[in-house]
Coordinates of C-alpha atoms in Angstrom, one line a residue:
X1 CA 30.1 -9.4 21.2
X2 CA 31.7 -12.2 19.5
X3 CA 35.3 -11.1 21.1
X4 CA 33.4 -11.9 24.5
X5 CA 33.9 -15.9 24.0
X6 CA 37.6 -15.1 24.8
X7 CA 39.0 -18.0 26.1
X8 CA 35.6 -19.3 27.6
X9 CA 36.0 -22.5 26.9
X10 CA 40.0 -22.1 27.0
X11 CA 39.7 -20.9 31.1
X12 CA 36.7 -22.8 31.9
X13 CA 38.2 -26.0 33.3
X14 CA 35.7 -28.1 35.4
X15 CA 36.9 -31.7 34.7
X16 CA 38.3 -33.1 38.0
X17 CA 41.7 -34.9 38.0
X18 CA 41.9 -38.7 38.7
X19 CA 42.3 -38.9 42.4
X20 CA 42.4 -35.2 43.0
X21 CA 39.5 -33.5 45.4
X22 CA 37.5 -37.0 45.8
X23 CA 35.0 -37.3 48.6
X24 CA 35.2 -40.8 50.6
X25 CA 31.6 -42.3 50.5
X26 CA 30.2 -42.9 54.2
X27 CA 30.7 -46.2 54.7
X28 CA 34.1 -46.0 53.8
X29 CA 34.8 -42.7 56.3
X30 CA 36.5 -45.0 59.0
X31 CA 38.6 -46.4 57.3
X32 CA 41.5 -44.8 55.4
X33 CA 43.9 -46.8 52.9
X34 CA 47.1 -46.3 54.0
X35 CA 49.2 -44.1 51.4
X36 CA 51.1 -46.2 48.6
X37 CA 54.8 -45.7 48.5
X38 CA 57.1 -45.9 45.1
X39 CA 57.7 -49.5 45.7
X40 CA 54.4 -50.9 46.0
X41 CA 54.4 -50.0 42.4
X42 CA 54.8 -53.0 40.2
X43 CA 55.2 -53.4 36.2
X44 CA 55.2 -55.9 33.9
X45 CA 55.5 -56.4 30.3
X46 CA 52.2 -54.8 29.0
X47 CA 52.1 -52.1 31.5
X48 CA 55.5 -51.2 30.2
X49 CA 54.1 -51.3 26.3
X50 CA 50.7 -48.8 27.6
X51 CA 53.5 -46.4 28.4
X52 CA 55.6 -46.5 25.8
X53 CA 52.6 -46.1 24.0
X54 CA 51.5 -43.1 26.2
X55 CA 54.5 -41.2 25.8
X56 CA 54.6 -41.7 22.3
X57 CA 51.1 -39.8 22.0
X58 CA 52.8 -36.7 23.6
X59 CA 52.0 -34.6 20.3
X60 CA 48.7 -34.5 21.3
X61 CA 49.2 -32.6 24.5
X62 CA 52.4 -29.9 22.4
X63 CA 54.9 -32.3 24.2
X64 CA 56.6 -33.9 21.3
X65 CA 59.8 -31.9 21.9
X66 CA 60.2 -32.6 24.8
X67 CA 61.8 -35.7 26.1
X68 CA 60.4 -38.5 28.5
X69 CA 63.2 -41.1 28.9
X70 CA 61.7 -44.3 29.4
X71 CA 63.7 -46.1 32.4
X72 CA 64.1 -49.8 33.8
X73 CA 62.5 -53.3 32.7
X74 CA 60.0 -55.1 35.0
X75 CA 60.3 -57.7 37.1
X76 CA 63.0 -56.4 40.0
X77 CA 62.5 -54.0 42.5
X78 CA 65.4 -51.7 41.0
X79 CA 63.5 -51.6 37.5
X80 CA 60.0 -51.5 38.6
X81 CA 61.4 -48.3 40.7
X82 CA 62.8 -47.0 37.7
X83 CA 59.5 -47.5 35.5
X84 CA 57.4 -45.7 38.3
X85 CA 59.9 -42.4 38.0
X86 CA 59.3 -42.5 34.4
X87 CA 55.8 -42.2 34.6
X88 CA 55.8 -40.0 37.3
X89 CA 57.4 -37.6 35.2
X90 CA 55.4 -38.1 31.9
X91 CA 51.7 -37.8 34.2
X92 CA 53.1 -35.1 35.8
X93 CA 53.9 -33.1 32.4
X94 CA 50.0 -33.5 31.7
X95 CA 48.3 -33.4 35.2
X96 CA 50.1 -30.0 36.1
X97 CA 52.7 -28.9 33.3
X98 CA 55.8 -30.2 32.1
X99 CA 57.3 -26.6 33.3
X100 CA 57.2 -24.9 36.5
X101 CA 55.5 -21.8 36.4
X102 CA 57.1 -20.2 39.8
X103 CA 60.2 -21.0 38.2
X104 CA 59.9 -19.2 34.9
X105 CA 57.8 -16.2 36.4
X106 CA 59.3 -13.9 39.4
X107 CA 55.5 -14.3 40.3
X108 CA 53.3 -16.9 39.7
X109 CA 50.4 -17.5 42.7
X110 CA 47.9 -18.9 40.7
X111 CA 46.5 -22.3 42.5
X112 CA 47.9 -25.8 40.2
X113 CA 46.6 -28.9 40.8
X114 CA 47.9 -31.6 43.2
X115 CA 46.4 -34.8 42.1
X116 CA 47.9 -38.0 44.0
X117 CA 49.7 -39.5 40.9
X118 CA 51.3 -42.2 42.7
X119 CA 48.1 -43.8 44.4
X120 CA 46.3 -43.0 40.5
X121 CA 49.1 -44.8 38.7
X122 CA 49.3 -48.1 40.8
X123 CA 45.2 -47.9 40.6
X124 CA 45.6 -47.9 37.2
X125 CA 48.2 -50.7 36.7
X126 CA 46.3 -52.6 38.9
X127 CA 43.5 -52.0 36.8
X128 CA 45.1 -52.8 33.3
X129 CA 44.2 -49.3 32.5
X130 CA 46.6 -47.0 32.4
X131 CA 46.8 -45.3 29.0
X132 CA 43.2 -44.3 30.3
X133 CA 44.5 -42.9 32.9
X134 CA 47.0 -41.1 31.3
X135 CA 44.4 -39.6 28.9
X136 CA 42.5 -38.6 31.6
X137 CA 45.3 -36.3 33.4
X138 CA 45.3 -33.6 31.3
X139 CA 42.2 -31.0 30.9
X140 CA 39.1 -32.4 29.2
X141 CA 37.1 -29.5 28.1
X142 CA 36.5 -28.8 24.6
X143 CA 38.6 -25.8 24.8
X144 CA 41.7 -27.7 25.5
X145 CA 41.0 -30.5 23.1
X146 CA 40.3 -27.6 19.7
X147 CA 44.0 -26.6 20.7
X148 CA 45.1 -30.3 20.3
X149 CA 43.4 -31.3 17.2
X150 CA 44.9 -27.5 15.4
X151 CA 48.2 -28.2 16.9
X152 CA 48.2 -32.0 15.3
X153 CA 47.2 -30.9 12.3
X154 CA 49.9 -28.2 12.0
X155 CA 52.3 -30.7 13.1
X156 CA 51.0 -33.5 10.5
X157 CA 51.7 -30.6 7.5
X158 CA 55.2 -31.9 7.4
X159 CA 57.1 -30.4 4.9
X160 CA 53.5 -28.7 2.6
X161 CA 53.8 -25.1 2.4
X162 CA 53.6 -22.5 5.2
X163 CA 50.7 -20.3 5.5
X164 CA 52.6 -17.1 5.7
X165 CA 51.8 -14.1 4.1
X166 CA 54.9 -13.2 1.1
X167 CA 57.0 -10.3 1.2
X168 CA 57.0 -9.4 -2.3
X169 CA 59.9 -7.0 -2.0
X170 CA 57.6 -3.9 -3.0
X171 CA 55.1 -2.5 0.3
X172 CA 51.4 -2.8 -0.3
X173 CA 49.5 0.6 -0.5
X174 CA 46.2 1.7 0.6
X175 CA 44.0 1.1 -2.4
X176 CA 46.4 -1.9 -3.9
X177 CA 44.7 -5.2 -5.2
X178 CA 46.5 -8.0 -3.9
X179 CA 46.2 -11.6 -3.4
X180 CA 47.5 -11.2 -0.1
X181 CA 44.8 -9.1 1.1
X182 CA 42.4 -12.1 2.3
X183 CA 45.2 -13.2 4.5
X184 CA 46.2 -10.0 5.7
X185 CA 42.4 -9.1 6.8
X186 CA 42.1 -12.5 8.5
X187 CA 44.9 -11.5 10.5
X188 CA 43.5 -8.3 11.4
X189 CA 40.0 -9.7 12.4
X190 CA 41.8 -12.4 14.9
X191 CA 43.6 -9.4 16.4
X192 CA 40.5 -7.2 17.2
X193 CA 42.0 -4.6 14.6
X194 CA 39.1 -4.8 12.0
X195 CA 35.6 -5.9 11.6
X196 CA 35.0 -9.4 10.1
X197 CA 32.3 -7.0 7.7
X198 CA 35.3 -5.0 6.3
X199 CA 37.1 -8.1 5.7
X200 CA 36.1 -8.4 1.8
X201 CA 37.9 -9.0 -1.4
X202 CA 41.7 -8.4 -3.0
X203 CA 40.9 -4.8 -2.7
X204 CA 43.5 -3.1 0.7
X205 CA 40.1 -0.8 1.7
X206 CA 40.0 1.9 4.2
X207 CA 38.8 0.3 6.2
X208 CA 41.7 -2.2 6.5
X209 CA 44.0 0.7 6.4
X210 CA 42.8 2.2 9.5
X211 CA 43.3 -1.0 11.5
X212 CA 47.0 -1.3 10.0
X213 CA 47.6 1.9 11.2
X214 CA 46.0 1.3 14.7
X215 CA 48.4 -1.3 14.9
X216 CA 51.4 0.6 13.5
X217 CA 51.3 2.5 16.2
X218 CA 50.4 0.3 19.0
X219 CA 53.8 -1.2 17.7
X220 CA 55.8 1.9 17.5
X221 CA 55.8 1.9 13.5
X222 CA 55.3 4.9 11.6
X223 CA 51.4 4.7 11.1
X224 CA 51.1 5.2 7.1
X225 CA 49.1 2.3 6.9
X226 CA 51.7 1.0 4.2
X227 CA 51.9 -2.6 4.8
X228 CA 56.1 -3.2 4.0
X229 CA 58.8 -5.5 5.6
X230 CA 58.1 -4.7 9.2
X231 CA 53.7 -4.9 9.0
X232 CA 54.5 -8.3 7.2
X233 CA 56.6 -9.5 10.3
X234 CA 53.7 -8.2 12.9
X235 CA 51.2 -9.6 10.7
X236 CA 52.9 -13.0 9.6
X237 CA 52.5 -15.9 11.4
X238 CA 53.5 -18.9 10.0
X239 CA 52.2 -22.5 10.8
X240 CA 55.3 -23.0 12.7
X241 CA 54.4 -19.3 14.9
X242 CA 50.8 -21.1 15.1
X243 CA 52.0 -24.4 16.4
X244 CA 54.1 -22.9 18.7
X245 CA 51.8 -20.4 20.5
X246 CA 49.2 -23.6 20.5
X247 CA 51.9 -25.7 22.7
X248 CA 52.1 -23.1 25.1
X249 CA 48.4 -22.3 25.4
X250 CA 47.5 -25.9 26.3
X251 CA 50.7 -25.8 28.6
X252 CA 49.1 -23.0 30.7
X253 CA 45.8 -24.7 30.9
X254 CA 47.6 -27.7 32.2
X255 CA 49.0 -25.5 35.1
X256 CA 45.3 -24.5 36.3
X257 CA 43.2 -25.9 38.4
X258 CA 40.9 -28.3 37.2
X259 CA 38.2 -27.4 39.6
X260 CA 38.1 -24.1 39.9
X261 CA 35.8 -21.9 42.0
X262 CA 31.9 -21.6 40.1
X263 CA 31.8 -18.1 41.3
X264 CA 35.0 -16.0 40.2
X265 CA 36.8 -13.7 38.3
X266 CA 39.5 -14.5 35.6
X267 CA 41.6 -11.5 33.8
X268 CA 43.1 -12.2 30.7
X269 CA 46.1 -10.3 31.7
X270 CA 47.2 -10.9 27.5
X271 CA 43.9 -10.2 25.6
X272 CA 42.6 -7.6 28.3
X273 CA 39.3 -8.9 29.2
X274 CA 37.8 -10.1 32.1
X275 CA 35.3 -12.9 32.4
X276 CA 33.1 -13.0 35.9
X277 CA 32.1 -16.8 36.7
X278 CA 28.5 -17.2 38.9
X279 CA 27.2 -20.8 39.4
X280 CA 30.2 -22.5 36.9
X281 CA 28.5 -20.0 33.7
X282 CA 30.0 -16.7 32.7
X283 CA 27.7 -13.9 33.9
X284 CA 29.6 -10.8 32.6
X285 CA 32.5 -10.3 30.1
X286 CA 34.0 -6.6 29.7
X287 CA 37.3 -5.0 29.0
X288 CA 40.2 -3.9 31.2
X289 CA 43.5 -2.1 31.3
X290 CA 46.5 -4.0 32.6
X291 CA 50.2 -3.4 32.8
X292 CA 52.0 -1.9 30.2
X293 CA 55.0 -4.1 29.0
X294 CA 57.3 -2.2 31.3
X295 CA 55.2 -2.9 34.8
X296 CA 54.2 -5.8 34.0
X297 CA 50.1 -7.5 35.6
X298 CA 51.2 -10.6 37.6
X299 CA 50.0 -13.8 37.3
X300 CA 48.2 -14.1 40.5
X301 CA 45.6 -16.1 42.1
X302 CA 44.3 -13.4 45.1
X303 CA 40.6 -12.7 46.6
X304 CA 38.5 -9.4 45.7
X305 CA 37.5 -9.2 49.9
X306 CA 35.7 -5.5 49.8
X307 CA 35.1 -3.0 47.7
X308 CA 36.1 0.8 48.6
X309 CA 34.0 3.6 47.4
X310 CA 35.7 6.9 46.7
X311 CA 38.7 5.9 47.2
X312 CA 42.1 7.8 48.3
X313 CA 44.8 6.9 46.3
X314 CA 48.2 6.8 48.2
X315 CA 50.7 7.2 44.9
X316 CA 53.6 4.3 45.4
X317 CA 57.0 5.5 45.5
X318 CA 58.0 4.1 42.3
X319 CA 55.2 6.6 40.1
X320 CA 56.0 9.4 42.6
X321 CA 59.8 9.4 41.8
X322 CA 59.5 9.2 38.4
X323 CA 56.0 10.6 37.0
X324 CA 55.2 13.3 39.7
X325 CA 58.5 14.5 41.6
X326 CA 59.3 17.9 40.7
X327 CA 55.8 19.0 39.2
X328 CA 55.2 21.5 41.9
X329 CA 52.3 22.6 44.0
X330 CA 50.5 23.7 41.0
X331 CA 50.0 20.3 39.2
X332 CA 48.8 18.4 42.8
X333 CA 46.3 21.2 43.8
X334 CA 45.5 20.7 39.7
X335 CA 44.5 16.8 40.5
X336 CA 43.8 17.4 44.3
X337 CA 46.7 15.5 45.4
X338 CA 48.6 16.4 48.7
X339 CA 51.1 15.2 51.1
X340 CA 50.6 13.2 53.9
X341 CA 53.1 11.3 56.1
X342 CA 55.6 12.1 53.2
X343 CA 53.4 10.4 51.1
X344 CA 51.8 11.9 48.0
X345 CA 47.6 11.0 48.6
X346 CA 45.0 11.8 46.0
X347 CA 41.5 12.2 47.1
X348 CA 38.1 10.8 46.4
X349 CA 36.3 12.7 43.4
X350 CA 36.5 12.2 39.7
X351 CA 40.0 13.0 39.0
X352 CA 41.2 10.3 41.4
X353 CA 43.2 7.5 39.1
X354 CA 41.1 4.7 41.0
X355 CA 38.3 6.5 39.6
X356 CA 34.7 5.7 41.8
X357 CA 35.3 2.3 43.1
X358 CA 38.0 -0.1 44.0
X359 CA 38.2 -3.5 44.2
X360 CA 40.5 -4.6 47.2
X361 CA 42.1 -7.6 47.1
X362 CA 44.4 -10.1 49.4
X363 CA 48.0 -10.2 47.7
X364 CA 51.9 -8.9 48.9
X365 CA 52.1 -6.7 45.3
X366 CA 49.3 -4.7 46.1
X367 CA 47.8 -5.7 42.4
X368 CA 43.8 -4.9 42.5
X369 CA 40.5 -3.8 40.4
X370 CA 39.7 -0.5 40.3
X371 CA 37.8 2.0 38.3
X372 CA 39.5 4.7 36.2
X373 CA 38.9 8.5 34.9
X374 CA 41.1 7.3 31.5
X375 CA 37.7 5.7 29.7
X376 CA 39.3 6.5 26.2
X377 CA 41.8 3.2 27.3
X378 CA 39.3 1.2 26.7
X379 CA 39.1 1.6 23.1
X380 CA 42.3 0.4 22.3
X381 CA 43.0 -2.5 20.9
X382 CA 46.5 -3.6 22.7
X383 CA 45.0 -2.3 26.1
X384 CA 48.7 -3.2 28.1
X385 CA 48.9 0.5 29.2
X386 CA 48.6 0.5 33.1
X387 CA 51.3 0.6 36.1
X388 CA 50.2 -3.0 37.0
X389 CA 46.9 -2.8 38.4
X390 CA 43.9 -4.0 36.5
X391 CA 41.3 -0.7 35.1
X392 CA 37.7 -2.6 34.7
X393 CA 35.6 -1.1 32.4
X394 CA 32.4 0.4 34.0
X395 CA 33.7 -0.1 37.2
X396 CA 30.5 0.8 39.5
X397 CA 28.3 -1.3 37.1
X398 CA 30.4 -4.3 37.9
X399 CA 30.5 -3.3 41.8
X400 CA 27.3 -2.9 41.4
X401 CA 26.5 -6.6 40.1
X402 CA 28.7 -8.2 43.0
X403 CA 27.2 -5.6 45.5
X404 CA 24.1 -7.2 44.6
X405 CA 25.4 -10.9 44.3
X406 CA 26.5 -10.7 47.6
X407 CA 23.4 -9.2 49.6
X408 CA 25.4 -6.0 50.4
X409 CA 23.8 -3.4 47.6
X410 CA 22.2 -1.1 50.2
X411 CA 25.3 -0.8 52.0
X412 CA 27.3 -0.4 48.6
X413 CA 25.1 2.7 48.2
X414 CA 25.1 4.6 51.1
X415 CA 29.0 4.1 51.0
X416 CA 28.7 5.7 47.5
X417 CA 26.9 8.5 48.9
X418 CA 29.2 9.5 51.4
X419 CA 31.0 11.1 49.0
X420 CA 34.4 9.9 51.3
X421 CA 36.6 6.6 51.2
X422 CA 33.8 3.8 52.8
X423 CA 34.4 0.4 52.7
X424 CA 32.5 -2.3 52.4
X425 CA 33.7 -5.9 53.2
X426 CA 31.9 -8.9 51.3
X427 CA 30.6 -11.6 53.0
X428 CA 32.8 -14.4 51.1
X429 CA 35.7 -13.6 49.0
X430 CA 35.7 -13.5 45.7
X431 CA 38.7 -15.9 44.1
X432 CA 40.2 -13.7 41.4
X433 CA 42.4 -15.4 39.3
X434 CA 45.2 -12.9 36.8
X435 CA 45.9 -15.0 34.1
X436 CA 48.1 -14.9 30.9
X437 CA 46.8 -16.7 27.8
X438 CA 47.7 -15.3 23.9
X439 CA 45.7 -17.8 22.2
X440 CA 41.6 -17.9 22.4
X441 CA 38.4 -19.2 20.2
X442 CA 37.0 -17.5 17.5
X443 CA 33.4 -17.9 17.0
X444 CA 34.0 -20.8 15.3
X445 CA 35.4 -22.9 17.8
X446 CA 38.7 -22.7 16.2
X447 CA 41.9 -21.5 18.0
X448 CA 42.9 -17.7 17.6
X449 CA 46.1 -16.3 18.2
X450 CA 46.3 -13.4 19.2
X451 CA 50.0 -11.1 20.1
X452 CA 52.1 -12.0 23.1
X453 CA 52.7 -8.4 24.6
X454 CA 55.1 -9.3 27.4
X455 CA 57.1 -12.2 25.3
X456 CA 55.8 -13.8 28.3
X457 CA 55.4 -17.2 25.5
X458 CA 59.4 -17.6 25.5
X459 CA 59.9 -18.9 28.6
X460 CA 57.1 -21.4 28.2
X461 CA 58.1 -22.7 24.2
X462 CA 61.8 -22.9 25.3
X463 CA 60.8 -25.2 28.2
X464 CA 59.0 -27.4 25.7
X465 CA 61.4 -27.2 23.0
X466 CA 61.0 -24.7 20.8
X467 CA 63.3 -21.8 19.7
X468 CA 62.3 -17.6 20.1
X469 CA 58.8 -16.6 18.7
X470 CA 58.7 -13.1 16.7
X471 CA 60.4 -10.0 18.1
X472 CA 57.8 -7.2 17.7
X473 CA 56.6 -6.3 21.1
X474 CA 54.0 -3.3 22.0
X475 CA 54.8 -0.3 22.7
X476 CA 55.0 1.2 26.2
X477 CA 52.1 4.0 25.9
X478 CA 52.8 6.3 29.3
X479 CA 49.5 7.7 29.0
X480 CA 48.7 8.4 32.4
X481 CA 50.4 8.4 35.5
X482 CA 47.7 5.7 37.6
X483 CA 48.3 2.7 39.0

């Protein structure tokens, strides 16, 4: 159950930006400020120290790499202009990101925030406040602020000793004592691989050897449970691996939405799990499949808008051409698949790859929910082993929770009873947001990290300064031939 707290407090982000989403009161209603333009802004000497100062907290936020060039002096229209640019750029960084995410992703729909930084920071200079208002831009939940205080202190280590795990030169074999072993298990506990019970002594158990082979294989190593060079590398992270995949988890909860919807659905696209929101509390938490490194889940923001019971599945062209062409009649009687309009349709029953239920939702890459006949998936630990879509564990439970939530549990079961594809529409959409995020909270509030299975961290830690993370990615499974 513990695994559940995944990134609760890490996706959970409910404090609203400074002049973002604010409500006029109603005797103010008739009368609307006219907007401020870039040289209404004005500076002077102390405003000019407060963002010096600012900037120069950046490490706080994973931003130290990166570079905020302070521009202009007060006291001219040219300068002042100048100044305002500069910390434009620097509130920017921490209201929604210092990177772009459409830029760095071919698809990236999830909502950002919009804040009017421009009306907050002349508000705030007017107000002599403005490394408070700075402070305030990025998120404020604890979640966010356990990532800053680990990153800081990983930073503040200087030059003291890595915590890396040594290659002694000779592998470690099951039954070895080792002083490595405590670090080794610790390791394999933050990655879902063993037990925190089986996590005991110098002693390299069997019980630690079955989780090194789990992940041997997951990572395309020969699983003999022998922990040499390449385990070490898989298993190794060093302070600097830690500080790294910190800077990019806080830069991805900069890029969300600080008000997001109380009743919704957020994937984990990186640590498979899913995390149903009702009334701003998580209600449910349960595993699910995603993309396999090669077809990769997208980072989308898109609504669940009905759910389909017994769904047909209509196989895309990509799967056809590659996983089914050529089988023969045989194999699509086998899986009662035929073709239809030159399309190759499987129909409702229990061999169908969307399994009893789908979970339509409102997006160009036809990404959804659905259910799935492949229920040994979700034992795996790495559970990147889809064509894209997302595979919820116990599918028709969940459907059958919203059903319920949203008054439409009757007509959920007398679609299930048909036996044939029925839909039934909700009565509001549910947001669903697809999200990427490698590092999440242990039970003891402190930051896990956990592998990056896309590399989809690069991108991210090069835009904020820091060089390639660890090459060991998962390996691509081709278990099944669903979406």
């Amino acid at each position: 159950m513990h695994r559940s707290v995944i990134a609760c407090s890490l996706l959970a982000l409910t404090v609203a930006l400074p002049g973002c989403h604010s409500k006029p009161d109603n005797a103010s209603q008739n009368t609307v400020a006219p907007p401020i333009s870039i040289d209404q802004v004005h500076w002077n000497d102390g405003a000019v120290r407060q963002l010096r100062d600012a900037i120069g907290r950046r490490a706080a936020h994973g931003l130290d790499r990166v570079q905020f060039a302070l521009d202009g002096q007060p006291g001219n229209a040219e300068g002042d202009r100048a100044l305002t640019q500069s910390a434009l750029r620097y509130a920017s960084a921490l209201a929604r990101g210092s990177s772009d995410p459409a830029k760095l992703y071919d698809v990236y729909t999830v909502a950002r925030p919009n804040p009017n930084l421009l009306k907050g920071l002349g508000a705030a200079l007017k107000n002599g406040k403005l490394g408070q208002w700075f402070e305030g831009l990025a998120p404020q939940d604890d979640g966010y602020l356990a990532l800053s205080k680990s990153y800081l202190a990983l930073r503040n280590q200087g030059n003291a000793p890595v915590s890396v795990i040594p290659d002694k030169g000779e592998p470690l074999k099951p039954g070895d004592t080792d002083a490595r072993v405590p670090a080794i298990a610790r390791q394999l506990v933050s990655s879902d691989y063993l037990d925190r019970s089986a996590a005991q002594g110098t002693r390299y158990n069997p019980a630690m050897v079955r989780a090194v082979q789990r992940m041997q294989a997951d990572y395309g190593i020969k699983p003999d449970g022998v922990i040499g060079a390449d385990a070490l590398e898989i298993l190794n992270l060093s302070d600097a691996d830690r500080a790294r995949a910190i800077a990019v988890a806080m830069e991805r909860l900069r890029w969300l939405d600080r008000n997001p919807a109380p009743k919704r659905i957020d994937v984990n696209i990186a640590a498979g799990r899913l995390l149903y929101w009702r009334d701003g509390k998580v209600a449910d938490s349960r595993k699910v499949v995603v993309g396999e490194p090669e077809n990769e889940t997208p980072q989308l923001g898109s609504p669940i808008y009905r759910l389909v019971a017994n769904p047909t599945w209509t196989v895309p062209r990509s799967i056809q051409n590659k996983e089914i062409a050529g089988k023969g009649s045989a194999y699509l009687r086998r899986n009662n698949m035929a073709w239809k309009d030159g399309w190759v349709v499987q129909q409702p029953g229990p061999k169908n790859s969307l399994g009893l239920v789908k979970f339509d939702m409102k997006n160009e890459h036809q990404i959804y929910l659905h259910d799935t006949p492949a229920k040994q998936l979700f034992q795996e630990i790495q559970r990147q082993r889809s064509h894209g879509c997302v595979r919820v564990d116990d599918a028709l439970g969940f459907a059958e929770m919203l059903a319920k939530d949203e008054g439409v549990l009757e007509e959920w079961h007398r679609a299930r009873a048909t036996g044939k594809e029925t839909f039934v529409k909700l009565p509001r959409e549910i947001p669903v947001r697809l999200l990427y995020q490698t590092v999440v909270l242990g039970e003891d509030g402190e930051p896990v990290i956990r592998s990056d299975p896309y590399g989809w961290n690069d991108p991210v830690a090069a835009a904020l300064g820091f060089s390639s993370g660890r090459a060991y990615r998962l390996r691509t499974s081709g278990s099944d031939v669903g979406p």
